[in-house]
mmCIF file of C-alpha atoms and ligand atoms in Angstrom:
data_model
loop_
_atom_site.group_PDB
_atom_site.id
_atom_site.type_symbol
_atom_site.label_atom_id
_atom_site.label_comp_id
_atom_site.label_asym_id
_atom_site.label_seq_id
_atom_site.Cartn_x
_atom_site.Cartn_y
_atom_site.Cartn_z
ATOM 1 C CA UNK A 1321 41.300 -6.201 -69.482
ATOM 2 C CA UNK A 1322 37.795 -5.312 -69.174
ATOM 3 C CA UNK A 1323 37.679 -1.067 -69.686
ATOM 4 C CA UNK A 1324 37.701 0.343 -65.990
ATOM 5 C CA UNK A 1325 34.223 0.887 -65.163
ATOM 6 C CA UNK A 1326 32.630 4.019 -64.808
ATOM 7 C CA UNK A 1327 32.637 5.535 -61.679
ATOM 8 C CA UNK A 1328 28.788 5.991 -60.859
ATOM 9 C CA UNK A 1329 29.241 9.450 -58.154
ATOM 10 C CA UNK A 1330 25.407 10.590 -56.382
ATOM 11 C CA UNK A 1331 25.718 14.172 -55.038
ATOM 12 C CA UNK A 1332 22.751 14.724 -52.804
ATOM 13 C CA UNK A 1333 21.866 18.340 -52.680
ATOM 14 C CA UNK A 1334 20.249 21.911 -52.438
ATOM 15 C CA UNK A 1335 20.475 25.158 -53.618
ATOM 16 C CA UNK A 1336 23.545 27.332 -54.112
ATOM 17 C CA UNK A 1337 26.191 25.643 -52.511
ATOM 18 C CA UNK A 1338 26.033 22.594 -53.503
ATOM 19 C CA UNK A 1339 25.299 23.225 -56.909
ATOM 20 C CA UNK A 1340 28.836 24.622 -56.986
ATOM 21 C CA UNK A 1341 30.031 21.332 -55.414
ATOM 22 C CA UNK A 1342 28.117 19.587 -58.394
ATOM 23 C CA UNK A 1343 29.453 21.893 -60.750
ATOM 24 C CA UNK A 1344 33.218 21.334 -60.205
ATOM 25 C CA UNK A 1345 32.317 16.990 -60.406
ATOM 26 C CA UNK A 1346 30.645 17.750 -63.486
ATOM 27 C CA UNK A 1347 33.929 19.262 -65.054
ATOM 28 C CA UNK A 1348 36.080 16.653 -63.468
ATOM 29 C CA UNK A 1349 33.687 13.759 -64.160
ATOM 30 C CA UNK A 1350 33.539 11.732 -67.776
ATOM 31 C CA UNK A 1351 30.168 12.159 -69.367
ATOM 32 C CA UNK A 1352 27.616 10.591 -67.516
ATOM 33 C CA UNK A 1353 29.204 9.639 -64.581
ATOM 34 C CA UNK A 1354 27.137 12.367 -61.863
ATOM 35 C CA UNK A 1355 23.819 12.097 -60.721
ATOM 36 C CA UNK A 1356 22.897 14.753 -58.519
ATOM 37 C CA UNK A 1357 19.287 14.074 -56.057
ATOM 38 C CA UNK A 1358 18.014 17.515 -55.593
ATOM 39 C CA UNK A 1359 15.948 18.878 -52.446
ATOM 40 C CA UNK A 1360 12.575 20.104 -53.447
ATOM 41 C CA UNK A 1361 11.521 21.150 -50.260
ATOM 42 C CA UNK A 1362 11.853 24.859 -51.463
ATOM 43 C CA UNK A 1363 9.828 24.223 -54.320
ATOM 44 C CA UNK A 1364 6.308 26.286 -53.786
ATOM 45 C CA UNK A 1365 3.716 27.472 -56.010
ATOM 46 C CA UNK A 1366 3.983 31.463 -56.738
ATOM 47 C CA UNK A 1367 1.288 33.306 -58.826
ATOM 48 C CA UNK A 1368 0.369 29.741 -59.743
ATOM 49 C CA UNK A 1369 3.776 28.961 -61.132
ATOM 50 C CA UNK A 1370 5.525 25.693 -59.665
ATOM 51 C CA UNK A 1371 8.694 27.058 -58.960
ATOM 52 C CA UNK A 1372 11.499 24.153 -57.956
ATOM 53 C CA UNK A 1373 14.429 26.653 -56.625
ATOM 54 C CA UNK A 1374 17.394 24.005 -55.774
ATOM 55 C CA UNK A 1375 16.715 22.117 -59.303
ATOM 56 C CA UNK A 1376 16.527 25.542 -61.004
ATOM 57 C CA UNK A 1377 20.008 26.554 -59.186
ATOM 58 C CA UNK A 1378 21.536 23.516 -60.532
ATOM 59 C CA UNK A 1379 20.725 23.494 -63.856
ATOM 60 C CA UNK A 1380 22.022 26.960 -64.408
ATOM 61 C CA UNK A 1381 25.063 26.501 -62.572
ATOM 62 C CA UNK A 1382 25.982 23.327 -64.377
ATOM 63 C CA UNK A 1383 24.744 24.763 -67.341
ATOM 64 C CA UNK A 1384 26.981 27.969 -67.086
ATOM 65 C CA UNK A 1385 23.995 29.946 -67.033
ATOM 66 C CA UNK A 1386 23.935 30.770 -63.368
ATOM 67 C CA UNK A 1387 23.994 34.301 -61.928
ATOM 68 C CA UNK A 1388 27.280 33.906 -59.588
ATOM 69 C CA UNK A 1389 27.035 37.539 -57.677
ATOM 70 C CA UNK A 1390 23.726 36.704 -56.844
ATOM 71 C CA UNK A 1391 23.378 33.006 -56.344
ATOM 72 C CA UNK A 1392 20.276 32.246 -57.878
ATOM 73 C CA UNK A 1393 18.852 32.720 -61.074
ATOM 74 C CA UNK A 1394 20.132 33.428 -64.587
ATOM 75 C CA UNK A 1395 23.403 35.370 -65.831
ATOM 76 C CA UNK A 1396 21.990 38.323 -67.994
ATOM 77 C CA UNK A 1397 18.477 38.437 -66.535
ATOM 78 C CA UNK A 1398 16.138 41.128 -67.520
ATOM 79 C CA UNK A 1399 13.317 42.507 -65.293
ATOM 80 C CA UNK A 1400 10.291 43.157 -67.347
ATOM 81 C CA UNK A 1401 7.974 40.914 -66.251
ATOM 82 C CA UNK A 1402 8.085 41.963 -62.520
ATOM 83 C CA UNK A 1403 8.034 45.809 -63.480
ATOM 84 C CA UNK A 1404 4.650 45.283 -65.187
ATOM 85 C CA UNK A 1405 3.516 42.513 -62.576
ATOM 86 C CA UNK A 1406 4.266 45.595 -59.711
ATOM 87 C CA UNK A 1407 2.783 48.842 -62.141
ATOM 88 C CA UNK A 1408 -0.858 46.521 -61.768
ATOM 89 C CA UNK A 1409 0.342 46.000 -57.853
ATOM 90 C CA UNK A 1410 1.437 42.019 -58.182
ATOM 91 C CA UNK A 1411 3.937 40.805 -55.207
ATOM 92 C CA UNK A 1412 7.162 42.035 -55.627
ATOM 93 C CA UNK A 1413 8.775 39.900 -52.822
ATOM 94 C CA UNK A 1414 9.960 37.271 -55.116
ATOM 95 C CA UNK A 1415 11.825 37.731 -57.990
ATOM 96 C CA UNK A 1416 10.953 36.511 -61.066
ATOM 97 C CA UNK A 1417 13.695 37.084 -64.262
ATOM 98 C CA UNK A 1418 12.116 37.510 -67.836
ATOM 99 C CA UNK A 1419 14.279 33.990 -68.698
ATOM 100 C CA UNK A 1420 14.111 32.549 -65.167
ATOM 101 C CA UNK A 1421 10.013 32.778 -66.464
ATOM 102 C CA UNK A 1422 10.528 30.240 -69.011
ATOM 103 C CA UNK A 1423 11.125 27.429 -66.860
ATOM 104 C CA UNK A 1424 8.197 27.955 -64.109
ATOM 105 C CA UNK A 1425 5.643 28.225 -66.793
ATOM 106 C CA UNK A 1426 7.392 25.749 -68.982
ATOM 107 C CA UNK A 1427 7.218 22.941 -65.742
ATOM 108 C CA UNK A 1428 3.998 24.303 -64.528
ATOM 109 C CA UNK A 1429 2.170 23.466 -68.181
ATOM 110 C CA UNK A 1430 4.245 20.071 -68.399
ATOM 111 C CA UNK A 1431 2.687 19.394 -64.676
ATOM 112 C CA UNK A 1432 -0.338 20.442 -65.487
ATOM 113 C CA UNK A 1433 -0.789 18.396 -68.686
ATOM 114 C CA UNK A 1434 0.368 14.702 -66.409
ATOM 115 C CA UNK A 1435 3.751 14.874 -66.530
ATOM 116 C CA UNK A 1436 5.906 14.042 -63.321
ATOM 117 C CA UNK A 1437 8.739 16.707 -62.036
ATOM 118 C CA UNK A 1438 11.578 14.103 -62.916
ATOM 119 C CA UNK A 1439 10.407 13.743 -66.363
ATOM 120 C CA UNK A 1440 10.396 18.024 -66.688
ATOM 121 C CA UNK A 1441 13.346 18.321 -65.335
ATOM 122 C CA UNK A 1442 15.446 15.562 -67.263
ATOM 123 C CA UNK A 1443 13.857 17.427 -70.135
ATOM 124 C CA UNK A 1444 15.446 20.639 -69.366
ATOM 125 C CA UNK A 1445 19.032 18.969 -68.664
ATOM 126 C CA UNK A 1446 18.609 17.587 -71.865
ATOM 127 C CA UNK A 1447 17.573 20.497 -73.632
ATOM 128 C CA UNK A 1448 20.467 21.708 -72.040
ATOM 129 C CA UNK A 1449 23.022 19.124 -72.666
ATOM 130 C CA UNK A 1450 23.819 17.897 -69.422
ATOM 131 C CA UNK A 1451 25.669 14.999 -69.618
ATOM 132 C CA UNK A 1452 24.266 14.173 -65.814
ATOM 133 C CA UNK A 1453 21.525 13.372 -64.121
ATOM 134 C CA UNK A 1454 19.401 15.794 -61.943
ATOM 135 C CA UNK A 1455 17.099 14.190 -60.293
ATOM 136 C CA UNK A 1456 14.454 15.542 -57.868
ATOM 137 C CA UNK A 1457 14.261 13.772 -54.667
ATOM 138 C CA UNK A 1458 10.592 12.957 -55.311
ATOM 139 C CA UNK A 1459 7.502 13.136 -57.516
ATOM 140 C CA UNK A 1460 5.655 14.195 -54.716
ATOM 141 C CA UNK A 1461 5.138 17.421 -53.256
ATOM 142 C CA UNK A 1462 7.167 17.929 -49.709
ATOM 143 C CA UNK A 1463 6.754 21.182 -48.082
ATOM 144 C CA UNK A 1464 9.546 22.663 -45.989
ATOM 145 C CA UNK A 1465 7.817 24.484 -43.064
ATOM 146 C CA UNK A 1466 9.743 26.562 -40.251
ATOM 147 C CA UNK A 1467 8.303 27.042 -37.317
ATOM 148 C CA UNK A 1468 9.486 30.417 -35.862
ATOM 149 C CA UNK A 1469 8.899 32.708 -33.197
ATOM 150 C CA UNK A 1470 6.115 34.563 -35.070
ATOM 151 C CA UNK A 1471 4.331 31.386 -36.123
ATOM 152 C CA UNK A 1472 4.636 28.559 -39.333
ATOM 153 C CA UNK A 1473 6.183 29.919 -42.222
ATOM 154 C CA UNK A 1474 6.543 28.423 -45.642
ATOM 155 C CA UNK A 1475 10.447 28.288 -46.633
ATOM 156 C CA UNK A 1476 10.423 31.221 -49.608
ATOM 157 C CA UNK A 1477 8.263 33.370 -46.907
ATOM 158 C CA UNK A 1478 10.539 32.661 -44.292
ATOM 159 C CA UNK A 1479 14.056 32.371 -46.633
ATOM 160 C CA UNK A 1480 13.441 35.409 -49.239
ATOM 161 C CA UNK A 1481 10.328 37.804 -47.704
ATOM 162 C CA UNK A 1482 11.820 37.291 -44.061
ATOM 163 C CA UNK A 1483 15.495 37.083 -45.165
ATOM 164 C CA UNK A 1484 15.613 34.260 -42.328
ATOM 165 C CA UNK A 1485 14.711 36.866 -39.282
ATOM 166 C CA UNK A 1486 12.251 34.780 -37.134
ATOM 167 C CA UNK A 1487 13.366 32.671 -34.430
ATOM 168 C CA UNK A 1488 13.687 29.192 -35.500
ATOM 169 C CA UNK A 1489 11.640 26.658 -33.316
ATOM 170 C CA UNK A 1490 11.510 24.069 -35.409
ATOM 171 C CA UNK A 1491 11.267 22.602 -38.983
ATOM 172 C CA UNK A 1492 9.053 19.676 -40.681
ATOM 173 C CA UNK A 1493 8.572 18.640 -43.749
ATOM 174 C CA UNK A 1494 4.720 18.178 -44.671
ATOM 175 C CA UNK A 1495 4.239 15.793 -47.099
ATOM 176 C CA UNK A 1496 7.326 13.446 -46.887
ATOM 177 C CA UNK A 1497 5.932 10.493 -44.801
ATOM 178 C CA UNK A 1498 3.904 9.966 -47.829
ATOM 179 C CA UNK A 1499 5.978 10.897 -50.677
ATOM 180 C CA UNK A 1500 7.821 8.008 -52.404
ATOM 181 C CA UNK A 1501 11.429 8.832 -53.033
ATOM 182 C CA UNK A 1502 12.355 8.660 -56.653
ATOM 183 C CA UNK A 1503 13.131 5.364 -57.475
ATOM 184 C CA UNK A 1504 15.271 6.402 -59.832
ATOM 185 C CA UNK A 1505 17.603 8.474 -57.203
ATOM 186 C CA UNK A 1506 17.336 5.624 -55.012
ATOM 187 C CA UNK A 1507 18.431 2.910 -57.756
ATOM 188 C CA UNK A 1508 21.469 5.786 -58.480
ATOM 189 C CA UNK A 1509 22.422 5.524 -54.385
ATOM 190 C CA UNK A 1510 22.290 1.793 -54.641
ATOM 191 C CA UNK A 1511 24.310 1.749 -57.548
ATOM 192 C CA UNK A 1512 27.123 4.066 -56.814
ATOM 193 C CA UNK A 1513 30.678 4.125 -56.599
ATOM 194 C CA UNK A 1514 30.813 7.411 -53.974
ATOM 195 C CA UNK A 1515 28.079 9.311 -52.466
ATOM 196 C CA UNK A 1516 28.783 12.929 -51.450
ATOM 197 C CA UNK A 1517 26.769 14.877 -49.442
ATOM 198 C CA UNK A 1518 26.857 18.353 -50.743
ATOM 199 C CA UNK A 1519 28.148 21.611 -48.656
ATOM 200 C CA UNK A 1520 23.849 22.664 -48.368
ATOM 201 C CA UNK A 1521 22.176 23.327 -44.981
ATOM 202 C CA UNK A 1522 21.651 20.558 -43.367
ATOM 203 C CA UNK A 1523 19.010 20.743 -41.637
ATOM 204 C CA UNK A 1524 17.155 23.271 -44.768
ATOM 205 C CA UNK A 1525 18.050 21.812 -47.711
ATOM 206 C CA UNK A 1526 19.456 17.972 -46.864
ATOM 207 C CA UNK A 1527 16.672 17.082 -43.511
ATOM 208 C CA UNK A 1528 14.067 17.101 -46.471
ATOM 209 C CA UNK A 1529 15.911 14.240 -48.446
ATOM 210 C CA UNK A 1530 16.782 12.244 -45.781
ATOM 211 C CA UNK A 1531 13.093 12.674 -44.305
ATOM 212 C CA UNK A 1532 11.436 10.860 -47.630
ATOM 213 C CA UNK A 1533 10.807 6.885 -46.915
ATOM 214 C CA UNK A 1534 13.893 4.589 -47.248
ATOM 215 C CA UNK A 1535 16.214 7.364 -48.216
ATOM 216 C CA UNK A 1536 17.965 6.992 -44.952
ATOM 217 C CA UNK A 1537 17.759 3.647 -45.472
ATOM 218 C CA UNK A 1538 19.626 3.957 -48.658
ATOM 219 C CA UNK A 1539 22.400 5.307 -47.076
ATOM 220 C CA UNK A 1540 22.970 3.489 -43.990
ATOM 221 C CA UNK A 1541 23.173 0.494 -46.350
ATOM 222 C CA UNK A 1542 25.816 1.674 -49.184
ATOM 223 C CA UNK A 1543 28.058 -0.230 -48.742
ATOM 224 C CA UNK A 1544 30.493 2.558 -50.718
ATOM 225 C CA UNK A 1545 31.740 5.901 -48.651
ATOM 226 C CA UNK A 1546 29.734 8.371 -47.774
ATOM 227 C CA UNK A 1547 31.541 11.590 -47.718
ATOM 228 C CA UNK A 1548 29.538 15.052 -46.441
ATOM 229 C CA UNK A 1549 30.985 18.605 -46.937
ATOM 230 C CA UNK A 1550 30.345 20.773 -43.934
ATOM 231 C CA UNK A 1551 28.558 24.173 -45.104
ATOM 232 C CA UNK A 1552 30.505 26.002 -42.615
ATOM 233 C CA UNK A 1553 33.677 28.168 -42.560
ATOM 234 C CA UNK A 1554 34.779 29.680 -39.434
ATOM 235 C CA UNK A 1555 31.831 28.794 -37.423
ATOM 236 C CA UNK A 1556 29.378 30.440 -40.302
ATOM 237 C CA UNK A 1557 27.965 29.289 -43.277
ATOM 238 C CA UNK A 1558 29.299 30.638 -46.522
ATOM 239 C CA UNK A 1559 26.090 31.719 -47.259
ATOM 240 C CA UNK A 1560 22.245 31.560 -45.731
ATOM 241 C CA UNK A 1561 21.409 30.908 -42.067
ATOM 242 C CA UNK A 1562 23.040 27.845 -41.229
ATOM 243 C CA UNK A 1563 24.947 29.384 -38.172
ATOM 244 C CA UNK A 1564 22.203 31.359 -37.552
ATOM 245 C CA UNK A 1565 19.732 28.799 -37.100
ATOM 246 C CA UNK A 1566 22.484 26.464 -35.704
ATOM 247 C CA UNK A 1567 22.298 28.831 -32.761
ATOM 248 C CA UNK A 1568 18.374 28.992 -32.678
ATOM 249 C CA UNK A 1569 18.081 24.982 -32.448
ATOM 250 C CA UNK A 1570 20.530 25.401 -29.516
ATOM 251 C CA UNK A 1571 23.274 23.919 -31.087
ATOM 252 C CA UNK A 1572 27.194 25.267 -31.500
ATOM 253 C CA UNK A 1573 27.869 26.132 -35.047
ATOM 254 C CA UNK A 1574 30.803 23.785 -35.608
ATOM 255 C CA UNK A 1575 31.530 20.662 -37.324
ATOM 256 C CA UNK A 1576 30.957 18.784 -34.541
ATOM 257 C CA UNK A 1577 27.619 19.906 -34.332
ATOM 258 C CA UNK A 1578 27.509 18.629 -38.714
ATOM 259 C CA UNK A 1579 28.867 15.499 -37.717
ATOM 260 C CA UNK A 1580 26.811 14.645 -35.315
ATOM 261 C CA UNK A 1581 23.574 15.701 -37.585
ATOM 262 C CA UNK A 1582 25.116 12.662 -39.995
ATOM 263 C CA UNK A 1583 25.401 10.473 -37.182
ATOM 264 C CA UNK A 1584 25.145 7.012 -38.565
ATOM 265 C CA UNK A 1585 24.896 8.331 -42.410
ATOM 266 C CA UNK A 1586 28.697 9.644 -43.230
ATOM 267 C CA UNK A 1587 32.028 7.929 -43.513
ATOM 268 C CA UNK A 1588 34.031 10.972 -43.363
ATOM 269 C CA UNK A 1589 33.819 14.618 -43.350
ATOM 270 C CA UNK A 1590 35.547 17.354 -45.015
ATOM 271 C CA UNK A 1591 35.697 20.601 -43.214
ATOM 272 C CA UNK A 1592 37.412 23.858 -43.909
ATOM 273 C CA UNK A 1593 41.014 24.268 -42.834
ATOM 274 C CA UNK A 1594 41.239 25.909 -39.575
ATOM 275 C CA UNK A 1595 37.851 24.435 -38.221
ATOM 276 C CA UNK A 1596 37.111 22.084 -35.917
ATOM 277 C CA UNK A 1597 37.643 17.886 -36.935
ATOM 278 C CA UNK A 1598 35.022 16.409 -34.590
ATOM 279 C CA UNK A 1599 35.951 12.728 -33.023
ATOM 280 C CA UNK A 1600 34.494 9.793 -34.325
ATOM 281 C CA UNK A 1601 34.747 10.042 -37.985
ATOM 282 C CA UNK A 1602 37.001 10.750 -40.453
ATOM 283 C CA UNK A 1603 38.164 14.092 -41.660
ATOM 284 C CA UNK A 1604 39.630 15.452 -44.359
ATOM 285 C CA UNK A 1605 40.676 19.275 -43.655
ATOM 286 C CA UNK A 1606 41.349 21.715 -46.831
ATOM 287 C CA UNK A 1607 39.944 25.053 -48.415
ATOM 288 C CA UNK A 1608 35.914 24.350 -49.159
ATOM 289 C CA UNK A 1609 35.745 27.462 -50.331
ATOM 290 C CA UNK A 1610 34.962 27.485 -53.954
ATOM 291 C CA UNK A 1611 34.531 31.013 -55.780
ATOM 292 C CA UNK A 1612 35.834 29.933 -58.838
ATOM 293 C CA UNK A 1613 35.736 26.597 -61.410
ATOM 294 C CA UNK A 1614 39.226 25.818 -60.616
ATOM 295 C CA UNK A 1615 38.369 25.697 -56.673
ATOM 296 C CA UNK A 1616 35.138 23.832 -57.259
ATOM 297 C CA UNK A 1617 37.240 21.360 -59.511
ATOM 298 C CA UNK A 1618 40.000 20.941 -56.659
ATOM 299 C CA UNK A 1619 37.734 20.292 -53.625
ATOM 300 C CA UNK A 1620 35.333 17.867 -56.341
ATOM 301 C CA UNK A 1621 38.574 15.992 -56.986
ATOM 302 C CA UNK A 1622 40.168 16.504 -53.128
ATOM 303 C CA UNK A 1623 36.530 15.002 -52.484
ATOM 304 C CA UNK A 1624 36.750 11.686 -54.567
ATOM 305 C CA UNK A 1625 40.291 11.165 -53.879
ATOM 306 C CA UNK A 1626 39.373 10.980 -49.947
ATOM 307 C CA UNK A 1627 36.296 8.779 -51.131
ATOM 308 C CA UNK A 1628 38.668 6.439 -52.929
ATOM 309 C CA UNK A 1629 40.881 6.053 -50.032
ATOM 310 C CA UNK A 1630 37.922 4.721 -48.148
ATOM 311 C CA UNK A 1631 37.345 2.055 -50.521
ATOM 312 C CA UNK A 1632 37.410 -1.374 -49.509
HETATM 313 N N1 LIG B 3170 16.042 34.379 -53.375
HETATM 314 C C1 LIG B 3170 15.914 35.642 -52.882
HETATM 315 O O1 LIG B 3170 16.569 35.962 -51.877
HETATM 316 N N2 LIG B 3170 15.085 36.556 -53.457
HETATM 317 C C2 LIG B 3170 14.335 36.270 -54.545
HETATM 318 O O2 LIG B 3170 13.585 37.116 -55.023
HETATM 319 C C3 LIG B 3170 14.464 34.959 -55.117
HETATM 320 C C4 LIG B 3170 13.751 34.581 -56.265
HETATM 321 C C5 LIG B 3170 13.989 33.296 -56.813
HETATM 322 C C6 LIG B 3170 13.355 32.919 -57.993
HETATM 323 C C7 LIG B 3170 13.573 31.665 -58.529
HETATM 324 C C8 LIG B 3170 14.429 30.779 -57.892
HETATM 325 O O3 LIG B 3170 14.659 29.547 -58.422
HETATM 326 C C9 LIG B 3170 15.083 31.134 -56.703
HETATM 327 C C10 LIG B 3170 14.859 32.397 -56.159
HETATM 328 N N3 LIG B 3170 15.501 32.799 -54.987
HETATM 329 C C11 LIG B 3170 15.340 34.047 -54.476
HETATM 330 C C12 LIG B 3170 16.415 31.883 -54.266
HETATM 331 C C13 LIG B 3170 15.665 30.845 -53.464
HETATM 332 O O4 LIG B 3170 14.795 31.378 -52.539
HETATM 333 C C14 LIG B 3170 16.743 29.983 -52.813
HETATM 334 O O5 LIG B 3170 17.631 29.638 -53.832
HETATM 335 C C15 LIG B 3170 16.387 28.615 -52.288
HETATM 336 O O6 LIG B 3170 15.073 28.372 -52.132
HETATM 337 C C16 LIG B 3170 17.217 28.368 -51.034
HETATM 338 O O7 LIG B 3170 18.263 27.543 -51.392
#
């Protein structure tokens, strides 16, 4: 009896929510079994640092370095650099942590001296031990722009200095008609056993994948589930905008709303219990909330149960 073969799981993701989705199929997972494609439509250059936010989130959650109050940056972080960066009157809109400083100029040198983003960042999981893959979803630089009531505003401007106030219009994604998604994240979607689609805003933090060339593609033609994790409880998200901006594209913040976003994409969709289970797919209703390890671990294994029952 040949050994049973590896389950090969994709996660595609953002920032802080799904990395805690990520997180609890990392603990479940054997070694080597995860590969996570990470939005880097966040990612922006500050004070001439490349700074890749959702891949940054990920790596310290995974890593057990993550600061879990917060939801961003590193356990333990000191401040020194942006006292002295404000005493000479730098920004002080964006937070950058004495260790969180290590990996911007770290990637920014690596960037600067050829090397692509994937290659960086497979060096830090390494560095790190991470028995998984984290993959950006390109090489190439993709811009996520939101077009508000008070005019085009770069993500961090609009996410961290504008704490998500202005009127959302509309988003785009500059840059992703002619970005190449990674082959290598594409290869991992083609390959795979599952593909979840982590609990991240939708239309923030997943529209940027799923805008890049034949990613879409790559989905509508697994031919394994597709299981999505709606970001919402109660009608808001657990944390961010989502209903927020929900409301400002026009739409009702439920999961029918979610659902129909994945139109086409999804097999099946877990939603929180108590919340709405939209027609015309599948869904799978339990807590999504996930404070701890042992909740991330029971909705990552609640999560590749329901993709195993969808098996052929
Ligand atoms: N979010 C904030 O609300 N304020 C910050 O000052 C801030 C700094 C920061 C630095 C590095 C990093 O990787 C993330 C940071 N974030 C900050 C979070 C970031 O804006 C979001 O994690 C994502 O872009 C949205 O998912």
């Amino acid at each position: 009896m040949s050994p049973a073969r590896r389950r090969r799981i994709v996660v595609l993701t953002g920032g802080v929510g799904g990395a805690k989705l990520v997180d609890g199929l990392y603990r479940l997972l054997p070694p080597d079994s995860l590969t996570a494609v990470v939005n880097t439509g966040d990612d922006f250059r500050h004070l001439g640092l490349a700074i890749s936010p959702d891949i940054d989130t990920l790596l310290y959650t995974v890593s057990g370095r993550a600061n879990r109050a917060q939801g961003w940056g590193r356990e333990g972080e000191t401040w020194e650099f942006m006292a002295a960066l404000r005493s000479i009157g730098g920004p002080g809109w964006f937070q950058l942590g004495d260790g969180d400083l290590a990996l911007h100029v770290a990637r920014t040198h690596a960037l600067a001296q050829g090397q692509s983003l994937s290659t960086v960042i497979a060096g830090f999981a390494s560095a790190w031990g991470l028995a998984m893959r984290v993959l950006p979803m390109s090489d190439d630089p993709v811009a996520t722009i939101v077009d508000t009531d008070e005019g085009s505003l770069a993500f961090q401007i609009y996410f961290v200095e504008r704490r998500c106030a202005p009127a959302v219009r509309a988003i785009r994604f500059d840059g992703a008609v002619a970005a190449r998604a990674l082959p290598e994240a594409l290869a991992a979607i083609a390959e795979a056993d599952a593909i979840f689609i982590a609990p991240s805003n939708p239309w923030l933090s997943v529209d940027p994948l799923l805008a890049l060339p034949g990613m879409r593609q790559a989905l509508a033609q697994a031919r394994v589930p597709v299981v999505a994790i709606s970001p919402l409880v109660g009608g808001q998200a657990v944390k961010g905008p989502t209903a927020k901006l929900m409301g400002e594209l026009g739409l009702t913040a439920n999961n029918a709303a979610i659902a129909a976003h994945y139109a086409g994409l999804i097999d099946a969709l877990i939603v929180h219990e108590g919340d709405d289970q939209p027609d015309g797919v599948t869904c799978h209703a339990t807590n999504t909330l996930m404070p701890g390890e042992r909740d991330r671990m029971r909705l990552a294994r609640e999560a590749l149960a329901l993709a195993k029952t969808l098996t052929q």
